[in-house]
PDB file of C-alpha atoms in Angstrom:
ATOM      1  CA  UNK A   1       0.220  20.570 107.960  1.00 40.00           C
ATOM      2  CA  UNK A   2      -1.299  17.163 108.592  1.00 36.00           C
ATOM      3  CA  UNK A   3       1.381  16.412 111.176  1.00 38.00           C
ATOM      4  CA  UNK A   4      -0.098  19.147 113.359  1.00 40.00           C
ATOM      5  CA  UNK A   5      -3.214  17.052 113.787  1.00 35.00           C
ATOM      6  CA  UNK A   6      -1.700  13.581 114.121  1.00 34.00           C
ATOM      7  CA  UNK A   7       1.511  13.979 116.111  1.00 39.00           C
ATOM      8  CA  UNK A   8       1.937  14.621 119.802  1.00 38.00           C
ATOM      9  CA  UNK A   9       3.429  17.934 120.916  1.00 48.00           C
ATOM     10  CA  UNK A  10       6.937  17.630 122.354  1.00 48.00           C
ATOM     11  CA  UNK A  11       7.192  17.731 126.124  1.00 54.00           C
ATOM     12  CA  UNK A  12       9.389  20.638 127.173  1.00 64.00           C
ATOM     13  CA  UNK A  13       9.936  22.439 130.433  1.00 73.00           C
ATOM     14  CA  UNK A  14       8.836  26.080 130.022  1.00 81.00           C
ATOM     15  CA  UNK A  15      11.492  28.746 130.593  1.00 91.00           C
ATOM     16  CA  UNK A  16      10.867  32.068 132.304  1.00 94.00           C
ATOM     17  CA  UNK A  17       9.416  35.028 130.438  1.00 96.00           C
ATOM     18  CA  UNK A  18      12.666  37.031 130.303  1.00 96.00           C
ATOM     19  CA  UNK A  19      14.605  34.052 128.924  1.00 95.00           C
ATOM     20  CA  UNK A  20      11.903  33.383 126.344  1.00 96.00           C
ATOM     21  CA  UNK A  21      12.007  37.051 125.349  1.00 97.00           C
ATOM     22  CA  UNK A  22      15.785  36.835 124.877  1.00 96.00           C
ATOM     23  CA  UNK A  23      15.416  33.850 122.563  1.00 96.00           C
ATOM     24  CA  UNK A  24      13.196  35.837 120.206  1.00 97.00           C
ATOM     25  CA  UNK A  25      14.750  39.271 120.606  1.00 97.00           C
ATOM     26  CA  UNK A  26      18.413  38.338 120.207  1.00 96.00           C
ATOM     27  CA  UNK A  27      18.378  37.674 116.422  1.00 96.00           C
ATOM     28  CA  UNK A  28      17.403  41.228 115.349  1.00 95.00           C
ATOM     29  CA  UNK A  29      19.541  42.626 118.163  1.00 95.00           C
ATOM     30  CA  UNK A  30      22.562  40.783 116.754  1.00 94.00           C
ATOM     31  CA  UNK A  31      21.971  42.670 113.483  1.00 92.00           C
ATOM     32  CA  UNK A  32      21.788  45.992 115.319  1.00 91.00           C
ATOM     33  CA  UNK A  33      18.113  46.584 114.522  1.00 89.00           C
ATOM     34  CA  UNK A  34      16.829  47.030 118.067  1.00 90.00           C
ATOM     35  CA  UNK A  35      17.667  46.604 121.717  1.00 92.00           C
ATOM     36  CA  UNK A  36      20.911  47.238 123.618  1.00 93.00           C
ATOM     37  CA  UNK A  37      24.108  48.063 121.763  1.00 91.00           C
ATOM     38  CA  UNK A  38      25.979  45.209 123.437  1.00 91.00           C
ATOM     39  CA  UNK A  39      24.245  42.243 121.820  1.00 90.00           C
ATOM     40  CA  UNK A  40      26.913  39.869 123.109  1.00 92.00           C
ATOM     41  CA  UNK A  41      26.040  40.771 126.690  1.00 92.00           C
ATOM     42  CA  UNK A  42      22.362  40.251 125.938  1.00 93.00           C
ATOM     43  CA  UNK A  43      23.157  36.834 124.474  1.00 93.00           C
ATOM     44  CA  UNK A  44      25.232  35.860 127.501  1.00 92.00           C
ATOM     45  CA  UNK A  45      22.506  36.926 129.916  1.00 89.00           C
ATOM     46  CA  UNK A  46      19.992  34.865 127.968  1.00 90.00           C
ATOM     47  CA  UNK A  47      22.256  31.822 127.898  1.00 91.00           C
ATOM     48  CA  UNK A  48      22.293  31.658 131.700  1.00 88.00           C
ATOM     49  CA  UNK A  49      18.625  30.710 131.589  1.00 87.00           C
ATOM     50  CA  UNK A  50      17.978  32.763 134.719  1.00 89.00           C
ATOM     51  CA  UNK A  51      15.308  35.376 135.358  1.00 87.00           C
ATOM     52  CA  UNK A  52      17.611  38.046 136.756  1.00 88.00           C
ATOM     53  CA  UNK A  53      17.787  41.815 136.896  1.00 93.00           C
ATOM     54  CA  UNK A  54      20.444  42.182 134.229  1.00 94.00           C
ATOM     55  CA  UNK A  55      18.383  40.355 131.632  1.00 94.00           C
ATOM     56  CA  UNK A  56      15.261  42.271 132.581  1.00 95.00           C
ATOM     57  CA  UNK A  57      17.066  45.603 132.300  1.00 95.00           C
ATOM     58  CA  UNK A  58      18.424  44.735 128.855  1.00 95.00           C
ATOM     59  CA  UNK A  59      14.992  43.554 127.697  1.00 96.00           C
ATOM     60  CA  UNK A  60      13.466  46.940 128.496  1.00 96.00           C
ATOM     61  CA  UNK A  61      15.837  48.539 125.967  1.00 96.00           C
ATOM     62  CA  UNK A  62      13.837  47.038 123.104  1.00 96.00           C
ATOM     63  CA  UNK A  63      11.884  50.201 122.355  1.00 92.00           C
ATOM     64  CA  UNK A  64       9.800  48.472 119.690  1.00 91.00           C
ATOM     65  CA  UNK A  65       8.625  45.392 121.565  1.00 95.00           C
ATOM     66  CA  UNK A  66       8.462  46.718 125.127  1.00 96.00           C
ATOM     67  CA  UNK A  67       5.345  48.943 124.744  1.00 95.00           C
ATOM     68  CA  UNK A  68       3.428  46.005 123.255  1.00 96.00           C
ATOM     69  CA  UNK A  69       4.407  43.796 126.174  1.00 98.00           C
ATOM     70  CA  UNK A  70       3.227  46.534 128.540  1.00 97.00           C
ATOM     71  CA  UNK A  71      -0.059  46.843 126.645  1.00 97.00           C
ATOM     72  CA  UNK A  72      -0.758  43.098 126.711  1.00 98.00           C
ATOM     73  CA  UNK A  73       0.160  42.816 130.397  1.00 98.00           C
ATOM     74  CA  UNK A  74      -2.085  45.741 131.348  1.00 97.00           C
ATOM     75  CA  UNK A  75      -5.029  44.290 129.443  1.00 96.00           C
ATOM     76  CA  UNK A  76      -4.531  40.911 131.118  1.00 96.00           C
ATOM     77  CA  UNK A  77      -4.291  42.482 134.565  1.00 97.00           C
ATOM     78  CA  UNK A  78      -0.674  41.397 134.994  1.00 97.00           C
ATOM     79  CA  UNK A  79       2.018  43.513 136.642  1.00 96.00           C
ATOM     80  CA  UNK A  80       4.952  42.031 134.723  1.00 97.00           C
ATOM     81  CA  UNK A  81       5.386  42.752 130.978  1.00 98.00           C
ATOM     82  CA  UNK A  82       7.854  39.848 130.937  1.00 97.00           C
ATOM     83  CA  UNK A  83       5.357  37.363 132.306  1.00 97.00           C
ATOM     84  CA  UNK A  84       5.773  34.279 130.127  1.00 97.00           C
ATOM     85  CA  UNK A  85       2.108  34.441 129.045  1.00 97.00           C
ATOM     86  CA  UNK A  86       2.663  37.978 127.760  1.00 98.00           C
ATOM     87  CA  UNK A  87       5.913  37.168 125.969  1.00 98.00           C
ATOM     88  CA  UNK A  88       4.346  34.127 124.304  1.00 98.00           C
ATOM     89  CA  UNK A  89       1.335  36.187 123.209  1.00 98.00           C
ATOM     90  CA  UNK A  90       3.514  38.814 121.539  1.00 98.00           C
ATOM     91  CA  UNK A  91       5.999  36.605 119.699  1.00 98.00           C
ATOM     92  CA  UNK A  92       3.960  33.460 118.967  1.00 98.00           C
ATOM     93  CA  UNK A  93       0.350  34.289 119.785  1.00 98.00           C
ATOM     94  CA  UNK A  94      -2.170  32.737 122.130  1.00 97.00           C
ATOM     95  CA  UNK A  95      -5.815  33.126 123.127  1.00 95.00           C
ATOM     96  CA  UNK A  96      -4.947  35.945 125.524  1.00 94.00           C
ATOM     97  CA  UNK A  97      -4.477  38.338 122.613  1.00 95.00           C
ATOM     98  CA  UNK A  98      -8.246  38.241 122.170  1.00 91.00           C
ATOM     99  CA  UNK A  99      -8.543  39.876 125.596  1.00 93.00           C
ATOM    100  CA  UNK A 100      -6.734  43.010 124.388  1.00 96.00           C
ATOM    101  CA  UNK A 101      -9.436  45.496 123.432  1.00 95.00           C
ATOM    102  CA  UNK A 102      -9.475  47.400 120.169  1.00 92.00           C
ATOM    103  CA  UNK A 103      -9.811  50.617 122.170  1.00 93.00           C
ATOM    104  CA  UNK A 104      -6.617  49.860 124.133  1.00 93.00           C
ATOM    105  CA  UNK A 105      -4.695  49.082 120.952  1.00 90.00           C
ATOM    106  CA  UNK A 106      -5.982  52.233 119.287  1.00 88.00           C
ATOM    107  CA  UNK A 107      -5.062  54.370 122.288  1.00 88.00           C
ATOM    108  CA  UNK A 108      -1.570  52.889 122.283  1.00 88.00           C
ATOM    109  CA  UNK A 109      -1.145  53.656 118.577  1.00 84.00           C
ATOM    110  CA  UNK A 110      -2.440  57.189 119.142  1.00 84.00           C
ATOM    111  CA  UNK A 111       0.008  57.839 121.944  1.00 82.00           C
ATOM    112  CA  UNK A 112       3.044  56.400 120.174  1.00 79.00           C
ATOM    113  CA  UNK A 113       2.576  57.212 116.499  1.00 78.00           C
ATOM    114  CA  UNK A 114       0.085  60.025 115.892  1.00 72.00           C
ATOM    115  CA  UNK A 115       2.691  62.768 115.544  1.00 67.00           C
ATOM    116  CA  UNK A 116       5.484  60.582 114.192  1.00 69.00           C
ATOM    117  CA  UNK A 117       3.527  58.925 111.395  1.00 63.00           C
ATOM    118  CA  UNK A 118       1.829  62.030 110.025  1.00 64.00           C
ATOM    119  CA  UNK A 119      -0.521  61.169 107.123  1.00 64.00           C
ATOM    120  CA  UNK A 120       0.463  57.512 107.449  1.00 65.00           C
ATOM    121  CA  UNK A 121      -1.324  57.286 110.784  1.00 71.00           C
ATOM    122  CA  UNK A 122      -4.636  56.559 109.090  1.00 71.00           C
ATOM    123  CA  UNK A 123      -3.222  53.240 107.848  1.00 74.00           C
ATOM    124  CA  UNK A 124      -2.421  52.262 111.434  1.00 75.00           C
ATOM    125  CA  UNK A 125      -5.949  53.118 112.532  1.00 78.00           C
ATOM    126  CA  UNK A 126      -7.440  51.068 109.708  1.00 84.00           C
ATOM    127  CA  UNK A 127      -5.210  48.124 110.617  1.00 87.00           C
ATOM    128  CA  UNK A 128      -6.458  48.132 114.195  1.00 87.00           C
ATOM    129  CA  UNK A 129     -10.106  48.436 113.174  1.00 84.00           C
ATOM    130  CA  UNK A 130      -9.591  45.565 110.723  1.00 89.00           C
ATOM    131  CA  UNK A 131      -8.552  43.274 113.568  1.00 92.00           C
ATOM    132  CA  UNK A 132      -4.885  44.000 114.174  1.00 93.00           C
ATOM    133  CA  UNK A 133      -3.623  42.875 117.575  1.00 96.00           C
ATOM    134  CA  UNK A 134      -0.301  43.392 119.404  1.00 96.00           C
ATOM    135  CA  UNK A 135       1.374  40.370 117.843  1.00 98.00           C
ATOM    136  CA  UNK A 136       4.829  40.630 116.304  1.00 98.00           C
ATOM    137  CA  UNK A 137       3.400  40.013 112.827  1.00 97.00           C
ATOM    138  CA  UNK A 138       1.212  43.116 113.255  1.00 95.00           C
ATOM    139  CA  UNK A 139       4.337  45.148 113.964  1.00 93.00           C
ATOM    140  CA  UNK A 140       6.236  43.684 111.002  1.00 95.00           C
ATOM    141  CA  UNK A 141       3.446  43.979 108.427  1.00 94.00           C
ATOM    142  CA  UNK A 142       1.391  46.954 109.618  1.00 89.00           C
ATOM    143  CA  UNK A 143       3.836  49.217 111.488  1.00 88.00           C
ATOM    144  CA  UNK A 144       7.244  48.894 109.855  1.00 87.00           C
ATOM    145  CA  UNK A 145       7.510  50.405 106.349  1.00 86.00           C
ATOM    146  CA  UNK A 146       8.763  47.322 104.488  1.00 90.00           C
ATOM    147  CA  UNK A 147       5.284  46.310 103.330  1.00 90.00           C
ATOM    148  CA  UNK A 148       4.908  49.719 101.713  1.00 88.00           C
ATOM    149  CA  UNK A 149       8.127  49.180  99.743  1.00 90.00           C
ATOM    150  CA  UNK A 150       6.834  46.086  97.940  1.00 92.00           C
ATOM    151  CA  UNK A 151       5.305  48.230  95.204  1.00 88.00           C
ATOM    152  CA  UNK A 152       8.679  49.826  94.468  1.00 87.00           C
ATOM    153  CA  UNK A 153      10.248  47.586  91.834  1.00 86.00           C
ATOM    154  CA  UNK A 154      13.764  48.586  92.861  1.00 91.00           C
ATOM    155  CA  UNK A 155      13.212  47.737  96.518  1.00 92.00           C
ATOM    156  CA  UNK A 156      10.621  44.945  96.435  1.00 94.00           C
ATOM    157  CA  UNK A 157      13.033  42.006  96.582  1.00 96.00           C
ATOM    158  CA  UNK A 158      14.904  43.407  99.569  1.00 96.00           C
ATOM    159  CA  UNK A 159      11.665  44.385 101.325  1.00 95.00           C
ATOM    160  CA  UNK A 160      10.266  40.862 100.889  1.00 97.00           C
ATOM    161  CA  UNK A 161      13.432  39.345 102.360  1.00 97.00           C
ATOM    162  CA  UNK A 162      13.259  41.626 105.388  1.00 96.00           C
ATOM    163  CA  UNK A 163       9.553  40.911 105.936  1.00 97.00           C
ATOM    164  CA  UNK A 164      10.151  37.166 105.741  1.00 98.00           C
ATOM    165  CA  UNK A 165      13.130  37.196 108.080  1.00 97.00           C
ATOM    166  CA  UNK A 166      11.754  39.748 110.542  1.00 97.00           C
ATOM    167  CA  UNK A 167       8.452  37.930 111.131  1.00 98.00           C
ATOM    168  CA  UNK A 168       8.433  34.904 113.416  1.00 98.00           C
ATOM    169  CA  UNK A 169       8.115  31.919 111.094  1.00 98.00           C
ATOM    170  CA  UNK A 170       7.650  28.224 111.815  1.00 98.00           C
ATOM    171  CA  UNK A 171       9.119  25.063 110.366  1.00 98.00           C
ATOM    172  CA  UNK A 172       9.738  21.368 110.889  1.00 98.00           C
ATOM    173  CA  UNK A 173      13.245  20.156 111.690  1.00 98.00           C
ATOM    174  CA  UNK A 174      14.609  17.790 109.054  1.00 98.00           C
ATOM    175  CA  UNK A 175      18.127  17.451 110.440  1.00 97.00           C
ATOM    176  CA  UNK A 176      20.438  18.788 113.139  1.00 96.00           C
ATOM    177  CA  UNK A 177      23.994  19.464 111.984  1.00 95.00           C
ATOM    178  CA  UNK A 178      26.154  20.763 114.800  1.00 93.00           C
ATOM    179  CA  UNK A 179      25.359  24.425 115.386  1.00 94.00           C
ATOM    180  CA  UNK A 180      22.880  24.450 112.515  1.00 95.00           C
ATOM    181  CA  UNK A 181      19.430  23.020 111.849  1.00 97.00           C
ATOM    182  CA  UNK A 182      17.868  22.151 108.499  1.00 98.00           C
ATOM    183  CA  UNK A 183      14.203  23.143 108.526  1.00 98.00           C
ATOM    184  CA  UNK A 184      11.279  22.825 106.133  1.00 98.00           C
ATOM    185  CA  UNK A 185       9.349  26.092 106.250  1.00 98.00           C
ATOM    186  CA  UNK A 186       6.879  28.253 104.341  1.00 97.00           C
ATOM    187  CA  UNK A 187       8.289  31.529 102.937  1.00 98.00           C
ATOM    188  CA  UNK A 188       6.443  34.702 102.048  1.00 98.00           C
ATOM    189  CA  UNK A 189       5.896  35.438  98.378  1.00 98.00           C
ATOM    190  CA  UNK A 190       4.864  38.612  96.544  1.00 96.00           C
ATOM    191  CA  UNK A 191       3.224  38.484  93.113  1.00 94.00           C
ATOM    192  CA  UNK A 192       3.010  42.233  92.618  1.00 92.00           C
ATOM    193  CA  UNK A 193      -0.428  42.480  94.222  1.00 91.00           C
ATOM    194  CA  UNK A 194      -0.646  40.081  97.148  1.00 94.00           C
ATOM    195  CA  UNK A 195       1.641  39.130 100.030  1.00 96.00           C
ATOM    196  CA  UNK A 196       1.065  35.457 100.829  1.00 97.00           C
ATOM    197  CA  UNK A 197       2.524  32.139 101.989  1.00 98.00           C
ATOM    198  CA  UNK A 198       4.481  30.302  99.313  1.00 97.00           C
ATOM    199  CA  UNK A 199       5.352  26.655  98.776  1.00 98.00           C
ATOM    200  CA  UNK A 200       7.404  24.674 101.284  1.00 98.00           C
ATOM    201  CA  UNK A 201      11.156  25.201 101.100  1.00 98.00           C
ATOM    202  CA  UNK A 202      14.228  23.989 102.961  1.00 98.00           C
ATOM    203  CA  UNK A 203      16.430  26.426 104.859  1.00 98.00           C
ATOM    204  CA  UNK A 204      19.401  26.145 107.214  1.00 98.00           C
ATOM    205  CA  UNK A 205      19.278  28.166 110.437  1.00 97.00           C
ATOM    206  CA  UNK A 206      21.484  28.674 113.461  1.00 95.00           C
ATOM    207  CA  UNK A 207      20.766  27.098 116.856  1.00 94.00           C
ATOM    208  CA  UNK A 208      24.057  27.782 118.657  1.00 92.00           C
ATOM    209  CA  UNK A 209      27.566  29.216 118.397  1.00 90.00           C
ATOM    210  CA  UNK A 210      30.310  26.699 119.169  1.00 89.00           C
ATOM    211  CA  UNK A 211      27.731  24.679 121.062  1.00 88.00           C
ATOM    212  CA  UNK A 212      26.491  27.611 123.153  1.00 90.00           C
ATOM    213  CA  UNK A 213      22.770  28.231 122.698  1.00 91.00           C
ATOM    214  CA  UNK A 214      19.924  30.296 124.131  1.00 88.00           C
ATOM    215  CA  UNK A 215      17.603  27.304 123.936  1.00 85.00           C
ATOM    216  CA  UNK A 216      17.353  23.592 124.645  1.00 79.00           C
ATOM    217  CA  UNK A 217      18.385  20.987 122.123  1.00 85.00           C
ATOM    218  CA  UNK A 218      16.203  20.426 119.102  1.00 94.00           C
ATOM    219  CA  UNK A 219      15.665  17.084 117.420  1.00 95.00           C
ATOM    220  CA  UNK A 220      14.516  15.853 114.048  1.00 97.00           C
ATOM    221  CA  UNK A 221      10.740  16.130 113.761  1.00 97.00           C
ATOM    222  CA  UNK A 222      10.406  19.098 116.144  1.00 97.00           C
ATOM    223  CA  UNK A 223       8.385  22.128 115.091  1.00 98.00           C
ATOM    224  CA  UNK A 224      10.374  25.284 115.771  1.00 98.00           C
ATOM    225  CA  UNK A 225       9.998  29.046 115.566  1.00 98.00           C
ATOM    226  CA  UNK A 226      12.598  31.163 113.783  1.00 98.00           C
ATOM    227  CA  UNK A 227      13.563  34.832 113.751  1.00 98.00           C
ATOM    228  CA  UNK A 228      16.040  35.972 111.154  1.00 97.00           C
ATOM    229  CA  UNK A 229      18.605  33.179 110.829  1.00 96.00           C
ATOM    230  CA  UNK A 230      18.092  31.748 114.330  1.00 96.00           C
ATOM    231  CA  UNK A 231      15.926  29.033 115.854  1.00 97.00           C
ATOM    232  CA  UNK A 232      14.092  30.555 118.823  1.00 96.00           C
ATOM    233  CA  UNK A 233      12.068  27.785 120.448  1.00 96.00           C
ATOM    234  CA  UNK A 234      10.487  24.366 120.048  1.00 96.00           C
ATOM    235  CA  UNK A 235       6.744  24.813 119.540  1.00 97.00           C
ATOM    236  CA  UNK A 236       3.754  22.724 120.470  1.00 96.00           C
ATOM    237  CA  UNK A 237       1.280  22.066 117.678  1.00 96.00           C
ATOM    238  CA  UNK A 238      -1.173  24.484 119.260  1.00 97.00           C
ATOM    239  CA  UNK A 239       1.510  27.191 119.180  1.00 97.00           C
ATOM    240  CA  UNK A 240       2.189  26.518 115.501  1.00 98.00           C
ATOM    241  CA  UNK A 241      -1.499  27.008 114.766  1.00 98.00           C
ATOM    242  CA  UNK A 242      -1.610  30.263 116.730  1.00 98.00           C
ATOM    243  CA  UNK A 243       1.512  31.578 115.012  1.00 98.00           C
ATOM    244  CA  UNK A 244       0.220  30.636 111.579  1.00 98.00           C
ATOM    245  CA  UNK A 245      -3.257  32.053 112.236  1.00 98.00           C
ATOM    246  CA  UNK A 246      -2.133  35.403 113.655  1.00 98.00           C
ATOM    247  CA  UNK A 247       0.366  35.795 110.817  1.00 98.00           C
ATOM    248  CA  UNK A 248      -2.371  35.021 108.284  1.00 98.00           C
ATOM    249  CA  UNK A 249      -4.689  37.536 109.996  1.00 97.00           C
ATOM    250  CA  UNK A 250      -2.199  40.354 109.518  1.00 96.00           C
ATOM    251  CA  UNK A 251      -1.391  39.311 105.957  1.00 96.00           C
ATOM    252  CA  UNK A 252      -5.117  39.581 105.240  1.00 95.00           C
ATOM    253  CA  UNK A 253      -5.160  43.094 106.728  1.00 94.00           C
ATOM    254  CA  UNK A 254      -2.191  44.060 104.553  1.00 93.00           C
ATOM    255  CA  UNK A 255      -3.781  42.761 101.370  1.00 93.00           C
ATOM    256  CA  UNK A 256      -7.342  43.956 101.957  1.00 90.00           C
ATOM    257  CA  UNK A 257      -6.129  47.355 103.145  1.00 83.00           C
ATOM    258  CA  UNK A 258      -3.619  47.721 100.304  1.00 72.00           C
ATOM    259  CA  UNK A 259      -0.888  48.588 102.808  1.00 73.00           C
ATOM    260  CA  UNK A 260       1.699  47.760 100.157  1.00 69.00           C
ATOM    261  CA  UNK A 261       0.618  50.913  98.293  1.00 66.00           C
ATOM    262  CA  UNK A 262       2.697  53.049 100.638  1.00 56.00           C
ATOM    263  CA  UNK A 263       4.655  52.838 103.899  1.00 49.00           C
ATOM    264  CA  UNK A 264       2.319  52.331 106.840  1.00 47.00           C
ATOM    265  CA  UNK A 265       4.538  54.031 109.392  1.00 44.00           C
ATOM    266  CA  UNK A 266       8.148  54.237 110.460  1.00 44.00           C
ATOM    267  CA  UNK A 267      11.153  51.969 110.733  1.00 38.00           C
ATOM    268  CA  UNK A 268      12.821  51.926 114.121  1.00 41.00           C
ATOM    269  CA  UNK A 269       9.662  51.701 116.237  1.00 40.00           C
TER     270      UNK A 269
END
């Protein structure tokens, strides 16, 4: 990670909050995991790069992410859950997450999951008390049940793949090859007891379809964020640090709280 300290962040023009949300939310939506049924329409709205009513309406259909955006916005005193600062806080992480109180997070968990999670609700409470914040990695590791499936030998490999692909991960672009990008990234590994970052690996991810993309061009040497098999955005070095640090925070909560001993909550939240 030495490059994070010695290289200059790339200069990019920020996009609107709704467009940024589409960049991160489209990959799981394309797999049918969350959001509107018509993922092609969602993609096309995001490609326009415009903050318009259609894109906003589709974004509100993400029943998992939307309540967290509302929570962050309320705690920051903002009226718009799709304010870019809110969207960035949820997917990547920024200093504004530290302004979201533990009480507010706990109340949100109580309202949404108390009756649905049953006995598993105590794990959610412990995760919040341990420092969990409304960052996407908190949702992936502490809310969804995949972490709890790691201890099942028959399901561990699949669960690890889902956890790795569902989290927002970061990597450095090694090459751009048409619609695809070759990236050096850090995968998750599971040794039977601990969920952690592994050694650097090379992976190939999608940036566009027949030249049509949700995001600006990427170039060799850029640091990028990825969700499932898609590149989502070009990151500044500060953003990479935030993303890495918030992800590490929630991995620590998983390991110290032994959340892999049993499902923390429910899939489909």
